[in-house]
PDB file of C-alpha atoms in Angstrom:
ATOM      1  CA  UNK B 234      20.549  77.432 -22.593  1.00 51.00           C
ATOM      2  CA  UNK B 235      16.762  75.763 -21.913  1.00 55.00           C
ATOM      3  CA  UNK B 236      15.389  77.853 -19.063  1.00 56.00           C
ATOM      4  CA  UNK B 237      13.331  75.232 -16.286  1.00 55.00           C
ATOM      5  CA  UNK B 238      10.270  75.839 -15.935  1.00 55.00           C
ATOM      6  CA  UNK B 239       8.648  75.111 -12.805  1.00 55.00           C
ATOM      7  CA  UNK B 240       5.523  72.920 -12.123  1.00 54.00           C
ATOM      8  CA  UNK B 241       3.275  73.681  -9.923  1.00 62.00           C
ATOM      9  CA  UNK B 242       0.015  71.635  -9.650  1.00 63.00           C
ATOM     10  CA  UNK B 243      -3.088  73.269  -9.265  1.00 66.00           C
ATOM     11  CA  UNK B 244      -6.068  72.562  -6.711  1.00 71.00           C
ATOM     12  CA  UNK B 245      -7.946  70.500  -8.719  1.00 72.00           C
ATOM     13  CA  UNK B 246      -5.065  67.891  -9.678  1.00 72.00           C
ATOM     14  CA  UNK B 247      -4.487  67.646  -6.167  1.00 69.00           C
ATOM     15  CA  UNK B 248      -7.835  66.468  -5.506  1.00 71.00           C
ATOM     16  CA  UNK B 249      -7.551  64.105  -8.167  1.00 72.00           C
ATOM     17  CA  UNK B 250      -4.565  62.991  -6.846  1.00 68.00           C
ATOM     18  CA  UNK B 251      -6.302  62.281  -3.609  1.00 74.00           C
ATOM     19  CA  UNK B 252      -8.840  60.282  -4.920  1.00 75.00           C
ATOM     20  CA  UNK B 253      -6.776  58.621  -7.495  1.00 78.00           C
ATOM     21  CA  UNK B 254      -4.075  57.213  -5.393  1.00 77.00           C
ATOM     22  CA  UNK B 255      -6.643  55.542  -2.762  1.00 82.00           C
ATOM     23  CA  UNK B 256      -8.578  54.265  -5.866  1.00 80.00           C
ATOM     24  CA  UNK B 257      -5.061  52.553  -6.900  1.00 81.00           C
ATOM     25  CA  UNK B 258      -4.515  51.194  -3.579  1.00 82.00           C
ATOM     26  CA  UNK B 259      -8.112  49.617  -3.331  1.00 82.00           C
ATOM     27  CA  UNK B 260      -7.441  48.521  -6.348  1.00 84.00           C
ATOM     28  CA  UNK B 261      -4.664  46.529  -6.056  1.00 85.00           C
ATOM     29  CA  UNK B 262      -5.795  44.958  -2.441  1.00 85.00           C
ATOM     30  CA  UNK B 263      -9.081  43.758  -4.660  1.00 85.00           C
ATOM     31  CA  UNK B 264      -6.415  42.292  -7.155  1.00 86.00           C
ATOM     32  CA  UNK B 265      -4.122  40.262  -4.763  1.00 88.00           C
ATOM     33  CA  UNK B 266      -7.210  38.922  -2.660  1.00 87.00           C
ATOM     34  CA  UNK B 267      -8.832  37.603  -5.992  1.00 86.00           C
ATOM     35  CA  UNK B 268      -5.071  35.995  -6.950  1.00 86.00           C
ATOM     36  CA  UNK B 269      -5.048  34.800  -3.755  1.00 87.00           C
ATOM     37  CA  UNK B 270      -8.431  33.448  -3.292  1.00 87.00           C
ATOM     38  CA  UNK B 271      -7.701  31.573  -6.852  1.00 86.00           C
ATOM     39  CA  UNK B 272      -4.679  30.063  -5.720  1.00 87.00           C
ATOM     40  CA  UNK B 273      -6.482  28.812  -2.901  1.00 87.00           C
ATOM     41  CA  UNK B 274      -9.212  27.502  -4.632  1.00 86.00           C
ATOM     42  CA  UNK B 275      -6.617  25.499  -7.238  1.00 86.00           C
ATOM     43  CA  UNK B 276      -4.935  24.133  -4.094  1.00 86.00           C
ATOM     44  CA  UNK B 277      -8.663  23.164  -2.613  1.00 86.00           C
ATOM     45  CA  UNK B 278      -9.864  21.202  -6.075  1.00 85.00           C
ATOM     46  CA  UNK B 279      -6.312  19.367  -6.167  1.00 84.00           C
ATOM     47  CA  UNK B 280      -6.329  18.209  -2.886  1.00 83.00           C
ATOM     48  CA  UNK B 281     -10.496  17.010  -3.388  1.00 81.00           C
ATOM     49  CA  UNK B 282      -8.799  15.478  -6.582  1.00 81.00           C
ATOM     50  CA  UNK B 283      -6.169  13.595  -4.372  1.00 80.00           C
ATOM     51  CA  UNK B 284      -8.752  12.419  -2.075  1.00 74.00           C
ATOM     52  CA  UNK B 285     -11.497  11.253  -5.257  1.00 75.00           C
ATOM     53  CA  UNK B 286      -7.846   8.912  -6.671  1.00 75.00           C
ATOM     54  CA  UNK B 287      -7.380   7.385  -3.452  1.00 72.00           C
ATOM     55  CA  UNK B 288     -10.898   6.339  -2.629  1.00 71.00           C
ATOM     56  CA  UNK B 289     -11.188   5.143  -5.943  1.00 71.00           C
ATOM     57  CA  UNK B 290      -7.802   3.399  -5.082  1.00 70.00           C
ATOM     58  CA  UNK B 291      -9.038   1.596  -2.218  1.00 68.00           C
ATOM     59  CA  UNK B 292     -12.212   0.651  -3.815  1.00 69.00           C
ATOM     60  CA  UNK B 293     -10.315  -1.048  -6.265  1.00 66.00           C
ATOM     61  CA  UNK B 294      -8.141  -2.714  -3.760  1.00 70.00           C
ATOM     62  CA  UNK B 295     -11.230  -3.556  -1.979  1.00 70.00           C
ATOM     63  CA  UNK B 296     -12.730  -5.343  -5.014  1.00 66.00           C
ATOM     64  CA  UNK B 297      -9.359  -7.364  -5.143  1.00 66.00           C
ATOM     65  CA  UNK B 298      -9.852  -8.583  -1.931  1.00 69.00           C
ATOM     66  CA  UNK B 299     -13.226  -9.427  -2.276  1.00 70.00           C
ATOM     67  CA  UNK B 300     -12.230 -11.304  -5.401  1.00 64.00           C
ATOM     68  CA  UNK B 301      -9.712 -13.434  -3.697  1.00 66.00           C
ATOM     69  CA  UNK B 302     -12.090 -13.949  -1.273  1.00 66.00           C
ATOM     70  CA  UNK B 303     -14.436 -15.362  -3.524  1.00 65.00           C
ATOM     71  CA  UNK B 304     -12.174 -17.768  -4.716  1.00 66.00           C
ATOM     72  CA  UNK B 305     -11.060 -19.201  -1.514  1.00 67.00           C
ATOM     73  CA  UNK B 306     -14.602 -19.363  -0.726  1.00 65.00           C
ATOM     74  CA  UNK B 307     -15.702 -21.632  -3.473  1.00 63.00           C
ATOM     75  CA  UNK B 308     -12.879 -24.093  -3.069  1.00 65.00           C
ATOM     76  CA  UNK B 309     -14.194 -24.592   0.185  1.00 65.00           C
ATOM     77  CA  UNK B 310     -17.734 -25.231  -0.357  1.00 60.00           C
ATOM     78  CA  UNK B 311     -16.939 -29.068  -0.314  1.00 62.00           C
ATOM     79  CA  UNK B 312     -16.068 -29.050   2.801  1.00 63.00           C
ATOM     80  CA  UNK B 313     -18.751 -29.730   5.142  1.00 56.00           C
ATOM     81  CA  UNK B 314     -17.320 -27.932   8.391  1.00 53.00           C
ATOM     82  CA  UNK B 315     -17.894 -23.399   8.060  1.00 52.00           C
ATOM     83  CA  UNK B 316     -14.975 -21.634   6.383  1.00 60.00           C
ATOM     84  CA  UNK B 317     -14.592 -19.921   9.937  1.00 56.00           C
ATOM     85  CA  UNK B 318     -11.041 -18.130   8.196  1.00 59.00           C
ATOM     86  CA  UNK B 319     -12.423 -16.339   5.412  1.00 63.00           C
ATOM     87  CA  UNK B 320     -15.327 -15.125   7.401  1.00 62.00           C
ATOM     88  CA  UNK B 321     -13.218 -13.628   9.526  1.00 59.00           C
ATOM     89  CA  UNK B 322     -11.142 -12.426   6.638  1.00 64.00           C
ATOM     90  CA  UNK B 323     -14.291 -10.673   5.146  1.00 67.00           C
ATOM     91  CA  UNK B 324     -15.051  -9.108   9.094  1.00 61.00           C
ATOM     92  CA  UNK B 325     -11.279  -7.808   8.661  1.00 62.00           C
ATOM     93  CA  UNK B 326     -12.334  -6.657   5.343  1.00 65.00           C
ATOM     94  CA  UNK B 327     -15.342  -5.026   6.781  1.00 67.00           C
ATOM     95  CA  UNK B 328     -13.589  -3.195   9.525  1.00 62.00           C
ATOM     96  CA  UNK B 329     -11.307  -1.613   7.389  1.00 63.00           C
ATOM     97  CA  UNK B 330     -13.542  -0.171   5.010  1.00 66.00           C
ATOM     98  CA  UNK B 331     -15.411   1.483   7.934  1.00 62.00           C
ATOM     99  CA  UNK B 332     -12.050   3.014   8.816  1.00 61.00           C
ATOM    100  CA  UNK B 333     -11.851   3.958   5.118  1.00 62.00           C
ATOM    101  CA  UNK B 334     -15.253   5.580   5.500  1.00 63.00           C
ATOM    102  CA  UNK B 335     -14.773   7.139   8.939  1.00 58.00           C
ATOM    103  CA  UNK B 336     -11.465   9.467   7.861  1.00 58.00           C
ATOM    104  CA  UNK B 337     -13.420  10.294   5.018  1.00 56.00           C
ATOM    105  CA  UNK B 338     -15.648  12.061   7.436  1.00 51.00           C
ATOM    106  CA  UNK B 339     -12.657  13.880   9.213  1.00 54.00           C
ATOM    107  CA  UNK B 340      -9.373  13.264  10.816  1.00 58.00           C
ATOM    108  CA  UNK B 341      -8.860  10.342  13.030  1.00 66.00           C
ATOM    109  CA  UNK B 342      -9.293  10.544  16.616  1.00 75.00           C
ATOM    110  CA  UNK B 343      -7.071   8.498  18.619  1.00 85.00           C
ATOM    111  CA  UNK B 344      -7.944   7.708  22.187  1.00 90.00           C
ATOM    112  CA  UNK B 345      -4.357   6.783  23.292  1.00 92.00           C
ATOM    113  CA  UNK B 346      -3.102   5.002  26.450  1.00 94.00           C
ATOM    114  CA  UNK B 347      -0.598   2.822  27.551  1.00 94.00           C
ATOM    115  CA  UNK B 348      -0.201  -0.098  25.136  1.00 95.00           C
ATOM    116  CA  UNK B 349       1.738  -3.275  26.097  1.00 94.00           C
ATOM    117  CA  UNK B 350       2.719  -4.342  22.651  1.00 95.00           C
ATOM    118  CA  UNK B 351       3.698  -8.372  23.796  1.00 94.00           C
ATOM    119  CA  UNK B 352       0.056  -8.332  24.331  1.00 94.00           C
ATOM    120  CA  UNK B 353      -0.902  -6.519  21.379  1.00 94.00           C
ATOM    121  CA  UNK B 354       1.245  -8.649  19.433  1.00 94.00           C
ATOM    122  CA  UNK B 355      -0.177 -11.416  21.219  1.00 93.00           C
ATOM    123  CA  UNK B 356      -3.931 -10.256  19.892  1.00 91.00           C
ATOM    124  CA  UNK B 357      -2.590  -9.558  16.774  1.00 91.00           C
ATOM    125  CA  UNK B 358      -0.841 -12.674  15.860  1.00 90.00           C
ATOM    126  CA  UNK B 359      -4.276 -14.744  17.306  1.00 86.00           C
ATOM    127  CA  UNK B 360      -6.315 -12.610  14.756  1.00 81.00           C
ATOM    128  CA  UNK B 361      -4.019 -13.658  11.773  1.00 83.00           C
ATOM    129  CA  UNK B 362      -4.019 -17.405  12.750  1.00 78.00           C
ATOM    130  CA  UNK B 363      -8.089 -17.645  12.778  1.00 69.00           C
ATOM    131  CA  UNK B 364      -8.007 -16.124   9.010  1.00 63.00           C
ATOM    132  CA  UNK B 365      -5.171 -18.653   8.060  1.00 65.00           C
ATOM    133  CA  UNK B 366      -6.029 -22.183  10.034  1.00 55.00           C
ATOM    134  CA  UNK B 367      -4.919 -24.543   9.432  1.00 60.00           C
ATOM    135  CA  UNK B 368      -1.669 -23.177   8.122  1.00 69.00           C
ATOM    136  CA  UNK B 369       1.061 -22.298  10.688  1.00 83.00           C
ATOM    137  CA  UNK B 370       4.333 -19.983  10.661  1.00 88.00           C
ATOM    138  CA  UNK B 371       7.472 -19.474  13.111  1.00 90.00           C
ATOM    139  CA  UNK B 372       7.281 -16.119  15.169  1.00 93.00           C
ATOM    140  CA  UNK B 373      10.473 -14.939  15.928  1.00 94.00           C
ATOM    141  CA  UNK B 374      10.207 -11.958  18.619  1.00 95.00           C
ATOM    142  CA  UNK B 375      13.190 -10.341  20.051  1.00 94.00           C
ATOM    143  CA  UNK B 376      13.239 -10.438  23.610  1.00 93.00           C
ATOM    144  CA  UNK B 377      12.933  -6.795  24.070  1.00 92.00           C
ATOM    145  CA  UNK B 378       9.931  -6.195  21.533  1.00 93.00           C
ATOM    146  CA  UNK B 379       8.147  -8.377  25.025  1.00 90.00           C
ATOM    147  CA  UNK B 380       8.985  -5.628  26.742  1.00 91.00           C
ATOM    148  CA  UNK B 381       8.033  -2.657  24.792  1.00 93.00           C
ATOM    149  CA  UNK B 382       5.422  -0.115  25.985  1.00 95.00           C
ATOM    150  CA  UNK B 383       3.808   2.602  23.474  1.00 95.00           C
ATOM    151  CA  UNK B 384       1.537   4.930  24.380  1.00 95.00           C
ATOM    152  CA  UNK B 385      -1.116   5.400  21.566  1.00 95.00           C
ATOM    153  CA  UNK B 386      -4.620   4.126  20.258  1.00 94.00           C
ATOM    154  CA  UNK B 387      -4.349   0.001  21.317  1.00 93.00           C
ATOM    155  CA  UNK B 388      -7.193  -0.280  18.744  1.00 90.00           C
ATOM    156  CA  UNK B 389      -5.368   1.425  15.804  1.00 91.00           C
ATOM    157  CA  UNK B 390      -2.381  -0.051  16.621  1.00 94.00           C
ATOM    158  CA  UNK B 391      -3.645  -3.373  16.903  1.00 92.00           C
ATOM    159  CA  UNK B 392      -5.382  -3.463  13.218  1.00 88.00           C
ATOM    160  CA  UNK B 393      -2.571  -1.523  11.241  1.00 92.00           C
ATOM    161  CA  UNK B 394      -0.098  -4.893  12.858  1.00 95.00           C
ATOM    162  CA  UNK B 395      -2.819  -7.177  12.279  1.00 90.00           C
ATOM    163  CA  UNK B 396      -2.567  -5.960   8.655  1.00 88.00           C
ATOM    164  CA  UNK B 397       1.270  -6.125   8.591  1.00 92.00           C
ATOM    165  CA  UNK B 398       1.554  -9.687   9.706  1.00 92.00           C
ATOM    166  CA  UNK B 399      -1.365 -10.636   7.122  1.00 86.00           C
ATOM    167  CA  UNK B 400       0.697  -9.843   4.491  1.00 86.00           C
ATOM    168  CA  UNK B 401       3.772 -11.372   5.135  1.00 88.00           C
ATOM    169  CA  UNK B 402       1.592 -14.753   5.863  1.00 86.00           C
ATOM    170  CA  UNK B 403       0.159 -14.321   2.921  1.00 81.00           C
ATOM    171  CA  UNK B 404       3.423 -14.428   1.165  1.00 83.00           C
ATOM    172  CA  UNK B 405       5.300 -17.218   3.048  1.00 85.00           C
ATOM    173  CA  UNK B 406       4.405 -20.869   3.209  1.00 85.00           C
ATOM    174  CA  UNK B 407       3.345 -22.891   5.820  1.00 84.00           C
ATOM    175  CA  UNK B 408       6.523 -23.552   8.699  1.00 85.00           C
ATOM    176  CA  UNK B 409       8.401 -20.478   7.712  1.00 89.00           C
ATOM    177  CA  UNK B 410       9.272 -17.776   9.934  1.00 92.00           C
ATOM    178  CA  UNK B 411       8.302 -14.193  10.336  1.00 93.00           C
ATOM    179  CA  UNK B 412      10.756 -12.087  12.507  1.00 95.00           C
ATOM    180  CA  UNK B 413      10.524  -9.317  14.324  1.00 97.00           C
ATOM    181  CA  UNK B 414      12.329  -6.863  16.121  1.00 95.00           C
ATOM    182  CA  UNK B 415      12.732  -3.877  17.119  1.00 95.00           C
ATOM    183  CA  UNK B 416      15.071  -0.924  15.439  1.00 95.00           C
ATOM    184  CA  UNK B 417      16.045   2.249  16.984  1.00 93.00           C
ATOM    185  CA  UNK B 418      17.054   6.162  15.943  1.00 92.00           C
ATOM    186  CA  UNK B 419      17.658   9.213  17.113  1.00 91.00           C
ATOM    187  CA  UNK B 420      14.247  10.376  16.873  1.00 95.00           C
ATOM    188  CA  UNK B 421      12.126   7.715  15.866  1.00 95.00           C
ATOM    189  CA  UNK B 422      12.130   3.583  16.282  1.00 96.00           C
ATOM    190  CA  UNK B 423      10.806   1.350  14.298  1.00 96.00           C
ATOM    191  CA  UNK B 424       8.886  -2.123  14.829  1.00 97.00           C
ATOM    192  CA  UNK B 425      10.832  -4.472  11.900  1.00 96.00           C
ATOM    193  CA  UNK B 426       8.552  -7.392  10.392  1.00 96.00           C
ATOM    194  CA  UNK B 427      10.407  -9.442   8.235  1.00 94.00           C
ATOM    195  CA  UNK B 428      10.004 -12.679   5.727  1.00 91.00           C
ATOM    196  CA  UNK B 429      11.671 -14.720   3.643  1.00 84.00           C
ATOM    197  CA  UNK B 430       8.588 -15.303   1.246  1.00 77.00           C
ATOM    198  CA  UNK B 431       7.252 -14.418  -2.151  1.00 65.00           C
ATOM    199  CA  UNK B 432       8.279 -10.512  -2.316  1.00 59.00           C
ATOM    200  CA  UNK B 433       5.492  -9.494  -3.555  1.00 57.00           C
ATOM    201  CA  UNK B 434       2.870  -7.118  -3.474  1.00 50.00           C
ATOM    202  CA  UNK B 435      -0.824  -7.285  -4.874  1.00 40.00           C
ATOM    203  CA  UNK B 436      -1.221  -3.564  -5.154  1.00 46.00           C
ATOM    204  CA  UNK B 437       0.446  -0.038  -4.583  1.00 40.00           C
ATOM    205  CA  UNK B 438      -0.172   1.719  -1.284  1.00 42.00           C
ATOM    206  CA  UNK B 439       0.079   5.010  -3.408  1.00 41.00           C
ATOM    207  CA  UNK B 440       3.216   7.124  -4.916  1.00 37.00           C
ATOM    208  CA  UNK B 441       4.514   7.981  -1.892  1.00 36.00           C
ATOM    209  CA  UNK B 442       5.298   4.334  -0.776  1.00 41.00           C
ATOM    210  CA  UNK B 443       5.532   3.185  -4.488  1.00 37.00           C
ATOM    211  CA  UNK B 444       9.151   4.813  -4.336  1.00 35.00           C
ATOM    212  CA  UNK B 445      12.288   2.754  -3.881  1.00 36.00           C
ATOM    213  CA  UNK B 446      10.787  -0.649  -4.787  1.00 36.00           C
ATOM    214  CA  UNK B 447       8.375  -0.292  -2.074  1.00 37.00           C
ATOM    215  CA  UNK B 448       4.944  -2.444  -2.365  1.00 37.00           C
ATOM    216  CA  UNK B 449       1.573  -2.820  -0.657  1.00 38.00           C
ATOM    217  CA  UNK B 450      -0.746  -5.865  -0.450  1.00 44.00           C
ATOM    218  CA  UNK B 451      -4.313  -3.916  -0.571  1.00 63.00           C
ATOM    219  CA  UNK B 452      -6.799  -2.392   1.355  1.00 67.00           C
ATOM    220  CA  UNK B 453      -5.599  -3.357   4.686  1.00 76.00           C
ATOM    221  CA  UNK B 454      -2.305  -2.113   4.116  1.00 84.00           C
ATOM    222  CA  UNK B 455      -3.691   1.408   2.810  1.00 82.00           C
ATOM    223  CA  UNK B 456      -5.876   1.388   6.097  1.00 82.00           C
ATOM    224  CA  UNK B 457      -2.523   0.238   8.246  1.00 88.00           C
ATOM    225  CA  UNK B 458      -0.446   3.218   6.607  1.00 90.00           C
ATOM    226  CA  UNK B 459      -3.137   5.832   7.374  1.00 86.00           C
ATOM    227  CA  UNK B 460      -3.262   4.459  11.283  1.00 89.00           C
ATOM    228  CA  UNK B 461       0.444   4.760  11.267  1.00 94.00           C
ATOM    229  CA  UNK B 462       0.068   8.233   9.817  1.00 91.00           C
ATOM    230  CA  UNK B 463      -2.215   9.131  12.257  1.00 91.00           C
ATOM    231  CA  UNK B 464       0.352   8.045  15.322  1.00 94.00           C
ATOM    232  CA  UNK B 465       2.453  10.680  13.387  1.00 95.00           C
ATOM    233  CA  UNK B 466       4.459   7.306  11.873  1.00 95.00           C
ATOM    234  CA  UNK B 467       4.567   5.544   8.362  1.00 95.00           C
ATOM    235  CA  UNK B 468       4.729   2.265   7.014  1.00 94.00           C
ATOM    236  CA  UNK B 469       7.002   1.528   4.790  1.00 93.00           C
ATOM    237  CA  UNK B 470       6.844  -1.947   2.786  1.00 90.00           C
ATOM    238  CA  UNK B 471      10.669  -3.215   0.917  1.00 89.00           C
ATOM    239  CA  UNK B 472      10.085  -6.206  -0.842  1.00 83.00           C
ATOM    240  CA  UNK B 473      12.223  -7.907  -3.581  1.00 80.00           C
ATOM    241  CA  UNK B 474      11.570 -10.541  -5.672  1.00 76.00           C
ATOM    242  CA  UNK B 475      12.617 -14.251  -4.414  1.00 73.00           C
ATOM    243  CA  UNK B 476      14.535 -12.629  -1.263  1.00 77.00           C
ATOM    244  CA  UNK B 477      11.674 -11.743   1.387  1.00 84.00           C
ATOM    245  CA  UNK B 478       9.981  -8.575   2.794  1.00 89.00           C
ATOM    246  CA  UNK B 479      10.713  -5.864   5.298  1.00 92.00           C
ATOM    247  CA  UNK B 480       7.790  -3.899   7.042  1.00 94.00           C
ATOM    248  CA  UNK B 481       8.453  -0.418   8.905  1.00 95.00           C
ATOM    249  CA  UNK B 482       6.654   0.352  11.231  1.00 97.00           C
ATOM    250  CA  UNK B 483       7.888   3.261  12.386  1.00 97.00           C
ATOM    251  CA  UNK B 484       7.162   5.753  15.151  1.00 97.00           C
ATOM    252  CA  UNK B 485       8.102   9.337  16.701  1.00 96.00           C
ATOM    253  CA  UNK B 486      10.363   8.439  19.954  1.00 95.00           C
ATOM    254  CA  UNK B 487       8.082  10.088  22.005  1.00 94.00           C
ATOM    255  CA  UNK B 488       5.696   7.131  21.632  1.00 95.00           C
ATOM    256  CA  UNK B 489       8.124   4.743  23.314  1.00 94.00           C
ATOM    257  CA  UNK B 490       7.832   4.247  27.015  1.00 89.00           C
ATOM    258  CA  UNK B 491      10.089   3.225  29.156  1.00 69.00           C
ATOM    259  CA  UNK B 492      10.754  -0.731  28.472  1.00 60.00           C
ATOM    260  CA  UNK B 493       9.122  -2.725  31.415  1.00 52.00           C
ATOM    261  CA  UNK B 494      11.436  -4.354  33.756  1.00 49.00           C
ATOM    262  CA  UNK B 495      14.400  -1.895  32.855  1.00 45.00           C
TER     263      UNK B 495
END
């Protein structure tokens, strides 16, 4: 039978006990700050990396614009009255690279108020025609879209529709209508642009609206989405070949006021 001995430390392990175990400790703080201060920094460089793609994106995008631009330019030059359209296409063009540039400086401030949108629409729809004369389309607005009020940046608001409608103009011919209306959820609505032309996109806003068939025209889409974004919205682009185009423009409920007249 083993007989049990008993331990019994002695004064000095106790001391090194004392200053062992706090060693440990400081140790082991010093440890998870470094992992954490790595993990940071990893999440830091990929989201600079995000940011680097998408400028690079829109530079592209903004280089296909100017290309088309060009174009349309020099099969004017015969005429002897000013291509008034594609200069204000390339003022468009300039206005939303400054937006480009400006949220590269820092979030987007929005300066919001009450916003009419059967006058916004109005603005916007005026702004398209200039770029396109002398082409026309058929606007089809649903009677209560005329009476909706949103409370947000009228500026903003105004360009990322301006943008919208561009695109579907740019893929319809001349006499066909563009519809639009308005769709409603639970916690959100949604302002619906819709055509019956091409179904096609030039470029990709980016993966997260490249899912699901869904297709961007350029730079003034990728502006449009990041004023959306901004409103706490999205846009949303569903095109399909030979069938048309749907455009969401969608918005938290809270940005709805109360319809005028109601």
């Amino acid at each position: 039978m083993h007989a049990l001995i008993a331990f019994s430390p002695g004064p000095w392990t106790l001391a090194a006990l004392a200053l062992l175990v706090p060693l440990l400790a400081a140790m082991s703080a010093l440890v998870w700050r470094s992992e954490r201060a790595r993990r940071s920094a990893e999440a830091r460089a990929a989201e600079l990396d995000s940011e680097v793609a998408a400028q690079t994106r829109h530079l592209h995008l903004c280089a296909q614009e100017l290309h088309g631009m060009g174009l349309a330019l020099l099969g004017q030059a015969a005429q002897p009255a000013a291509p008034e359209g594609s200069g204000r296409a390339l003022l468009c063009l300039a206005a939303d690279l400054q937006d480009v540039a400006a949220r590269g400086a820092g979030p987007r401030v929005l300066r919001p108020e009450r916003v009419d949108f059967a006058s916004l629409l109005e603005s916007a729809i005026d702004q398209v025609a200039v770029a396109l004369a002398p082409g026309q389309r058929e606007w089809s607005v649903a009677p209560e879209l005329r009476q909706l009020g949103l409370w947000g940046d009228k500026r903003a608001l105004r360009g990322a529709l301006a943008q919208v409608l561009t695109r579907a103009v740019r893929h319809t011919r001349e006499g066909d209508v563009i519809a639009l209306r308005l769709c409603r959820a639970e916690d959100s609505f949604a302002i619906l642009v819709e055509d019956e032309g091409a179904g096609l996109g030039a470029g990709d806003l980016g993966p997260a609206l490249a899912q699901g068939g869904t297709r961007g025209l350029g730079l003034g889409l990728a502006v449009a989405r990041q004023l959306m974004q901004a409103h706490e919205g999205e846009l949303t682009i569903e095109a399909l070949r030979g069938v048309g185009a749907r455009a969401w423009m969608t918005l938290p409920r809270s940005r709805m006021l109360e319809l005028s007249g109601s």
